CSV table of C-alpha atoms in Angstrom, one decimal:
chain,number,residue,atom,x,y,z
A,299,UNK,CA,35.2,-6.8,26.1
A,300,UNK,CA,34.3,-3.5,24.5
A,301,UNK,CA,34.0,-6.3,20.8
A,302,UNK,CA,31.1,-8.1,24.0
A,303,UNK,CA,28.9,-5.5,24.9
A,304,UNK,CA,29.0,-3.3,21.8
A,305,UNK,CA,28.0,-6.9,19.4
A,306,UNK,CA,25.4,-7.1,22.3
A,307,UNK,CA,23.9,-3.6,21.8
A,308,UNK,CA,24.3,-4.5,17.9
A,309,UNK,CA,21.7,-7.8,18.5
A,310,UNK,CA,19.7,-5.9,20.7
A,311,UNK,CA,19.1,-3.4,18.1
A,312,UNK,CA,17.6,-5.5,15.5
A,313,UNK,CA,15.6,-7.2,18.1
A,314,UNK,CA,13.5,-4.1,19.0
A,315,UNK,CA,13.5,-2.9,15.3
A,316,UNK,CA,12.0,-6.7,14.1
A,317,UNK,CA,9.0,-5.7,17.1
A,318,UNK,CA,8.2,-2.8,14.6
A,319,UNK,CA,6.1,-3.2,12.3
A,320,UNK,CA,6.9,-2.6,9.1
A,321,UNK,CA,10.4,-1.2,10.6
A,322,UNK,CA,12.8,-3.3,9.2
A,323,UNK,CA,15.4,-1.2,9.0
A,324,UNK,CA,19.2,-1.4,9.8
A,325,UNK,CA,19.2,1.1,12.5
A,326,UNK,CA,23.3,1.6,12.5
A,327,UNK,CA,22.7,2.7,9.2
A,328,UNK,CA,26.1,2.4,7.1
A,329,UNK,CA,27.6,4.1,4.3
A,330,UNK,CA,29.5,3.8,1.6
A,331,UNK,CA,32.6,4.5,3.0
A,332,UNK,CA,32.0,1.8,5.6
A,333,UNK,CA,32.1,-1.4,2.3
A,334,UNK,CA,36.1,-0.1,1.4
A,335,UNK,CA,38.9,-2.1,2.5
A,336,UNK,CA,41.7,-0.7,3.8
A,337,UNK,CA,43.6,-1.5,0.4
A,338,UNK,CA,41.5,0.9,-1.1
A,339,UNK,CA,41.0,3.7,0.4
A,340,UNK,CA,42.9,5.9,-1.6
A,341,UNK,CA,41.0,4.5,-5.0
A,342,UNK,CA,37.9,5.5,-3.3
A,343,UNK,CA,39.2,9.7,-3.3
A,344,UNK,CA,40.0,9.0,-6.6
A,345,UNK,CA,36.1,7.5,-7.3
A,346,UNK,CA,34.7,10.6,-5.9
A,347,UNK,CA,37.2,12.7,-7.7
A,348,UNK,CA,36.2,11.5,-11.3
A,349,UNK,CA,32.9,10.4,-10.9
A,350,UNK,CA,30.8,12.3,-7.8
A,351,UNK,CA,27.9,12.6,-8.7
A,352,UNK,CA,27.1,8.7,-9.7
A,353,UNK,CA,28.9,8.8,-5.9
A,354,UNK,CA,25.9,10.2,-4.5
A,355,UNK,CA,24.0,8.6,-6.1
A,356,UNK,CA,25.1,5.0,-4.9
A,357,UNK,CA,25.3,6.3,-1.3
A,358,UNK,CA,22.3,7.3,-2.2
A,359,UNK,CA,20.4,4.8,-2.9
A,360,UNK,CA,22.6,2.5,-0.5
A,361,UNK,CA,20.7,4.5,1.8
A,362,UNK,CA,17.4,3.0,0.8
A,363,UNK,CA,18.2,-0.5,0.3
A,364,UNK,CA,19.3,-0.6,4.0
A,365,UNK,CA,15.6,1.0,4.1
A,366,UNK,CA,13.9,-1.9,1.9
A,367,UNK,CA,10.6,-4.0,2.9
A,368,UNK,CA,12.3,-6.6,2.5
A,369,UNK,CA,15.2,-8.1,4.2
A,370,UNK,CA,15.6,-10.3,2.1
A,371,UNK,CA,16.1,-7.8,-0.5
A,372,UNK,CA,17.8,-5.4,1.6
A,373,UNK,CA,20.7,-7.8,2.2
A,374,UNK,CA,20.8,-8.9,-2.2
A,375,UNK,CA,21.3,-4.8,-2.9
A,376,UNK,CA,23.6,-4.6,-0.1
A,377,UNK,CA,26.2,-7.6,-1.3
A,378,UNK,CA,25.5,-6.1,-4.9
A,379,UNK,CA,26.0,-2.4,-4.2
A,380,UNK,CA,29.5,-4.1,-2.4
A,381,UNK,CA,30.0,-5.8,-5.4
A,382,UNK,CA,29.6,-2.1,-8.1
A,383,UNK,CA,32.1,-0.3,-5.8
A,384,UNK,CA,34.9,-3.3,-5.6
A,385,UNK,CA,34.7,-3.3,-9.7
A,386,UNK,CA,35.1,0.2,-9.1
A,387,UNK,CA,37.4,0.7,-7.5
A,388,UNK,CA,39.7,-2.4,-8.0
A,389,UNK,CA,39.3,-0.7,-11.9
A,390,UNK,CA,42.7,0.5,-13.7
A,391,UNK,CA,40.8,3.1,-15.8
A,392,UNK,CA,39.7,4.6,-11.9
A,393,UNK,CA,43.4,6.0,-11.6
A,394,UNK,CA,42.9,7.9,-15.6
A,395,UNK,CA,43.7,11.6,-15.5
A,396,UNK,CA,40.0,11.6,-17.4
A,397,UNK,CA,37.1,10.2,-15.9
A,398,UNK,CA,36.5,7.1,-18.7
A,399,UNK,CA,33.5,7.6,-20.4
A,400,UNK,CA,33.1,3.0,-20.8
A,401,UNK,CA,33.2,3.2,-15.9
A,402,UNK,CA,30.6,5.6,-16.1
A,403,UNK,CA,29.1,3.9,-18.8
A,404,UNK,CA,28.7,0.6,-15.6
A,405,UNK,CA,27.8,2.4,-13.0
A,406,UNK,CA,24.8,4.4,-14.2
A,407,UNK,CA,23.6,1.3,-15.6
A,408,UNK,CA,24.4,-1.2,-12.6
A,409,UNK,CA,22.2,2.2,-10.5
A,410,UNK,CA,19.4,1.8,-12.6
A,411,UNK,CA,19.1,-1.3,-12.0
A,412,UNK,CA,19.2,-1.1,-8.2
A,413,UNK,CA,16.5,1.9,-8.5
A,414,UNK,CA,14.4,-0.3,-10.5
A,415,UNK,CA,14.9,-3.5,-7.8
A,416,UNK,CA,14.2,-0.2,-5.2
A,417,UNK,CA,10.3,1.3,-6.3
A,418,UNK,CA,9.9,-3.1,-7.5
A,419,UNK,CA,10.2,-3.0,-3.0
A,420,UNK,CA,8.4,-0.6,-2.9
A,421,UNK,CA,5.3,-1.2,-5.0
A,422,UNK,CA,5.8,-5.0,-3.2
A,423,UNK,CA,5.0,-3.0,0.0
A,424,UNK,CA,2.3,-0.2,-1.4
A,425,UNK,CA,0.2,-4.3,-2.4
A,426,UNK,CA,0.9,-6.6,0.6
A,427,UNK,CA,-0.7,-2.9,2.2
A,428,UNK,CA,-2.5,-2.9,0.7
A,429,UNK,CA,-4.4,-6.9,0.2
A,430,UNK,CA,-3.7,-7.0,4.4
A,431,UNK,CA,-6.1,-4.2,4.9
A,432,UNK,CA,-8.3,-5.1,2.0
A,433,UNK,CA,-8.8,-7.7,4.6
A,434,UNK,CA,-8.9,-7.0,7.8
A,435,UNK,CA,-11.4,-5.0,6.5
A,436,UNK,CA,-13.9,-7.7,4.9
A,437,UNK,CA,-13.1,-9.8,8.1
A,438,UNK,CA,-14.2,-6.8,10.3
A,439,UNK,CA,-17.9,-6.3,8.3
A,440,UNK,CA,-18.3,-9.7,8.4
A,441,UNK,CA,-18.6,-10.7,11.9
A,442,UNK,CA,-21.2,-8.5,13.1
A,443,UNK,CA,-22.9,-10.1,10.5
A,444,UNK,CA,-22.0,-13.2,12.3
A,445,UNK,CA,-22.1,-12.3,16.0
A,446,UNK,CA,-25.1,-10.1,15.0
A,447,UNK,CA,-27.4,-13.2,13.8
A,448,UNK,CA,-26.6,-15.2,16.5
A,449,UNK,CA,-28.0,-12.3,19.0
A,450,UNK,CA,-31.6,-11.9,17.2
A,451,UNK,CA,-31.7,-15.8,17.6
A,452,UNK,CA,-30.6,-16.3,21.0
A,453,UNK,CA,-32.8,-13.6,22.3
A,454,UNK,CA,-35.7,-15.4,19.9
A,455,UNK,CA,-36.9,-12.3,17.5
A,456,UNK,CA,-38.6,-13.3,14.9
A,457,UNK,CA,-38.5,-10.5,11.4
A,458,UNK,CA,-41.1,-10.1,9.1
A,459,UNK,CA,-40.8,-11.0,5.6
A,460,UNK,CA,-40.3,-7.4,4.8
A,461,UNK,CA,-37.7,-6.5,7.8
A,462,UNK,CA,-35.8,-10.4,6.5
A,463,UNK,CA,-35.4,-7.8,3.3
A,464,UNK,CA,-34.7,-5.0,4.0
A,465,UNK,CA,-32.0,-6.0,5.8
A,466,UNK,CA,-30.8,-8.4,3.7
A,467,UNK,CA,-31.3,-5.6,0.9
A,468,UNK,CA,-28.9,-3.3,3.1
A,469,UNK,CA,-26.5,-6.0,3.5
A,470,UNK,CA,-26.1,-7.4,0.3
A,471,UNK,CA,-25.7,-3.4,-1.4
A,472,UNK,CA,-23.1,-2.4,1.4
A,473,UNK,CA,-21.4,-6.0,1.0
A,474,UNK,CA,-21.5,-4.8,-3.1
A,475,UNK,CA,-20.4,-0.8,-2.1
A,476,UNK,CA,-16.7,-2.1,-0.2
A,477,UNK,CA,-15.8,-4.1,-3.3
A,478,UNK,CA,-16.1,-1.2,-5.2
A,479,UNK,CA,-14.4,0.4,-3.0
A,480,UNK,CA,-11.9,-1.9,-2.6
A,481,UNK,CA,-12.0,-1.9,-7.0
A,482,UNK,CA,-11.6,1.9,-7.1
A,483,UNK,CA,-7.9,1.4,-5.1
A,484,UNK,CA,-6.1,-1.1,-6.9
A,485,UNK,CA,-7.6,1.2,-10.7
A,486,UNK,CA,-5.9,4.5,-8.9
A,487,UNK,CA,-2.9,2.3,-7.6
A,488,UNK,CA,-2.6,0.9,-11.3
A,489,UNK,CA,-3.0,4.4,-12.9
A,490,UNK,CA,-0.9,6.4,-9.8
A,491,UNK,CA,1.3,4.0,-8.2
A,492,UNK,CA,3.8,5.8,-8.1
A,493,UNK,CA,2.6,9.6,-6.6
A,494,UNK,CA,1.6,6.8,-3.6
A,495,UNK,CA,5.5,5.6,-3.6
A,496,UNK,CA,6.4,9.5,-3.1
A,497,UNK,CA,5.5,12.5,-1.2
A,498,UNK,CA,6.0,16.0,-2.2
A,499,UNK,CA,9.1,17.5,0.0
A,500,UNK,CA,10.6,20.9,-0.7
A,501,UNK,CA,9.2,21.1,-3.8
A,502,UNK,CA,10.8,17.5,-5.2
A,503,UNK,CA,9.3,14.2,-5.2
A,504,UNK,CA,11.1,12.3,-2.3
A,505,UNK,CA,11.0,8.7,-1.5
A,506,UNK,CA,8.7,7.1,1.5
A,507,UNK,CA,9.9,4.5,2.7
A,508,UNK,CA,8.4,1.0,2.5
A,509,UNK,CA,7.5,0.3,5.9
A,510,UNK,CA,6.1,3.8,5.9
A,511,UNK,CA,4.4,2.9,2.4
A,512,UNK,CA,3.3,-0.5,4.2
A,513,UNK,CA,0.9,0.8,7.0
A,514,UNK,CA,-0.4,3.8,4.4
A,515,UNK,CA,-1.8,1.1,2.9
A,516,UNK,CA,-2.9,-1.5,5.3
A,517,UNK,CA,-4.8,1.5,6.7
A,518,UNK,CA,-6.2,3.1,3.9
A,519,UNK,CA,-7.4,-0.7,3.2
A,520,UNK,CA,-9.6,-1.1,6.0
A,521,UNK,CA,-10.7,2.7,5.8
A,522,UNK,CA,-12.4,1.9,2.1
A,523,UNK,CA,-13.7,-1.0,2.5
A,524,UNK,CA,-15.9,0.9,5.9
A,525,UNK,CA,-16.3,4.0,3.5
A,526,UNK,CA,-17.4,2.1,0.4
A,527,UNK,CA,-19.6,0.4,2.9
A,528,UNK,CA,-21.1,2.6,4.8
A,529,UNK,CA,-21.8,4.8,1.9
A,530,UNK,CA,-23.5,2.5,0.3
A,531,UNK,CA,-25.9,1.7,3.0
A,532,UNK,CA,-26.6,5.6,2.8
A,533,UNK,CA,-27.9,5.6,-0.9
A,534,UNK,CA,-30.0,2.2,0.0
A,535,UNK,CA,-31.8,4.2,2.5
A,536,UNK,CA,-32.0,6.9,0.6
A,537,UNK,CA,-33.3,5.4,-2.2
A,538,UNK,CA,-35.5,2.6,-0.1
A,539,UNK,CA,-37.0,5.0,2.0
A,540,UNK,CA,-38.4,7.3,-1.1
A,541,UNK,CA,-35.9,10.4,-0.1
A,542,UNK,CA,-34.0,10.1,-2.8
A,543,UNK,CA,-36.2,10.0,-6.6
A,544,UNK,CA,-33.5,10.0,-8.5
A,545,UNK,CA,-33.3,6.8,-9.4
A,546,UNK,CA,-36.9,4.6,-9.3
A,547,UNK,CA,-36.6,1.2,-7.9
A,548,UNK,CA,-36.5,-1.4,-9.7
A,549,UNK,CA,-39.2,-3.5,-7.0
A,550,UNK,CA,-39.8,-3.0,-3.7
A,551,UNK,CA,-39.7,-4.8,-0.5
A,552,UNK,CA,-43.6,-5.6,-0.3
A,553,UNK,CA,-43.5,-6.3,-4.0
A,554,UNK,CA,-40.9,-9.7,-3.5
A,555,UNK,CA,-42.6,-10.3,-0.4
A,556,UNK,CA,-46.1,-10.8,-2.7
A,557,UNK,CA,-44.3,-12.9,-5.3
A,558,UNK,CA,-42.2,-14.8,-2.0
A,559,UNK,CA,-43.5,-18.5,-2.9
A,560,UNK,CA,-44.4,-17.6,-6.7
A,561,UNK,CA,-42.6,-18.0,-9.7
A,562,UNK,CA,-41.6,-14.2,-10.4
A,563,UNK,CA,-38.5,-11.5,-11.6
A,564,UNK,CA,-39.1,-9.6,-8.1
A,565,UNK,CA,-36.7,-10.6,-6.3
A,566,UNK,CA,-34.1,-11.1,-9.0
A,567,UNK,CA,-34.7,-7.4,-9.8
A,568,UNK,CA,-34.1,-6.6,-6.1
A,569,UNK,CA,-30.9,-8.3,-5.4
A,570,UNK,CA,-29.4,-6.9,-8.8
A,571,UNK,CA,-30.6,-3.8,-8.3
A,572,UNK,CA,-29.2,-2.7,-4.7
A,573,UNK,CA,-25.8,-4.5,-5.9
A,574,UNK,CA,-25.4,-2.4,-8.9
A,575,UNK,CA,-25.9,0.3,-6.8
A,576,UNK,CA,-24.0,-0.4,-4.3
A,577,UNK,CA,-21.2,-1.2,-5.9
A,578,UNK,CA,-21.8,2.2,-7.9
A,579,UNK,CA,-21.6,3.9,-4.3
A,580,UNK,CA,-18.5,2.4,-3.0
A,581,UNK,CA,-16.8,2.5,-6.6
A,582,UNK,CA,-17.3,6.3,-7.1
A,583,UNK,CA,-17.4,8.9,-4.2
A,584,UNK,CA,-18.3,11.3,-6.1
A,585,UNK,CA,-21.1,9.9,-7.5
A,586,UNK,CA,-22.3,8.7,-3.7
A,587,UNK,CA,-21.6,12.0,-1.8
A,588,UNK,CA,-24.0,13.6,-4.4
A,589,UNK,CA,-26.9,10.6,-3.5
A,590,UNK,CA,-26.5,11.9,0.1
A,591,UNK,CA,-26.2,15.8,-0.4
A,592,UNK,CA,-29.2,15.7,-2.3
A,593,UNK,CA,-31.0,14.4,0.3
A,594,UNK,CA,-29.9,16.5,3.3
A,595,UNK,CA,-30.8,19.3,1.4
A,596,UNK,CA,-34.7,17.8,1.2
A,597,UNK,CA,-34.6,16.5,4.4
A,598,UNK,CA,-34.1,21.0,5.6
A,599,UNK,CA,-36.5,21.4,2.4
A,600,UNK,CA,-39.4,19.7,3.3
A,601,UNK,CA,-38.6,20.9,7.0
């Protein structure tokens, strides 16, 4: 009866765990001693005496393995740790008067391999979280635009040439800003990915749980898409209105409308210029913030 109740509680905890997105970890974590067979208990005690540092590393890695992002990784690493531990405990050289150097080398090599697999799992969590965040951010940007177009049609709103090109320019600039923000994040991730997967704690760098990494990267992806879009739109409004004149606009909206229907390059220059400006605003936040700050300063000066 007790085993049945204990099993049902474990099943319930497992189901609850599986319903928490990005937190598929074992709510009943195990230690190395749980992997030791009864007949190898004495060998495990000897293992701790002969190789205390390696034992602690293996224990720590086993704890991280139970918080891995992918379920297959958790299962695979559990099997790997159990195999390594069994090999060491059954090795005849473990009972020697001095720690065997070859056994120590075997432990160090296996510990390094487990660490590499855990780091790869963390990178997968970061990449998958960012990808889902970027996709969600793009969807949240595109859907309102599609709905807005249908609302204009239902309300029988007609746009003049200047209004139409002004809105199109904002969309082009904002969309390019969103893509620039995505590229900026991917570039930073490539250059400093390890910093994203580790956080300061008591003066050292501690590993962030992969589930938390995925959630943080997903939120960061959505945030960056919207931030790049908003910055690009702000720069478009500032430059288009003439409030900031640090960059000369090659083709004004009135010029584009005047050349509409003729073989003129004004439209091409318009698209290319605002696309480049939007991408730069999304990719380089500091540059965009500088323009926005300059616009605010000039506004105060004119007031």
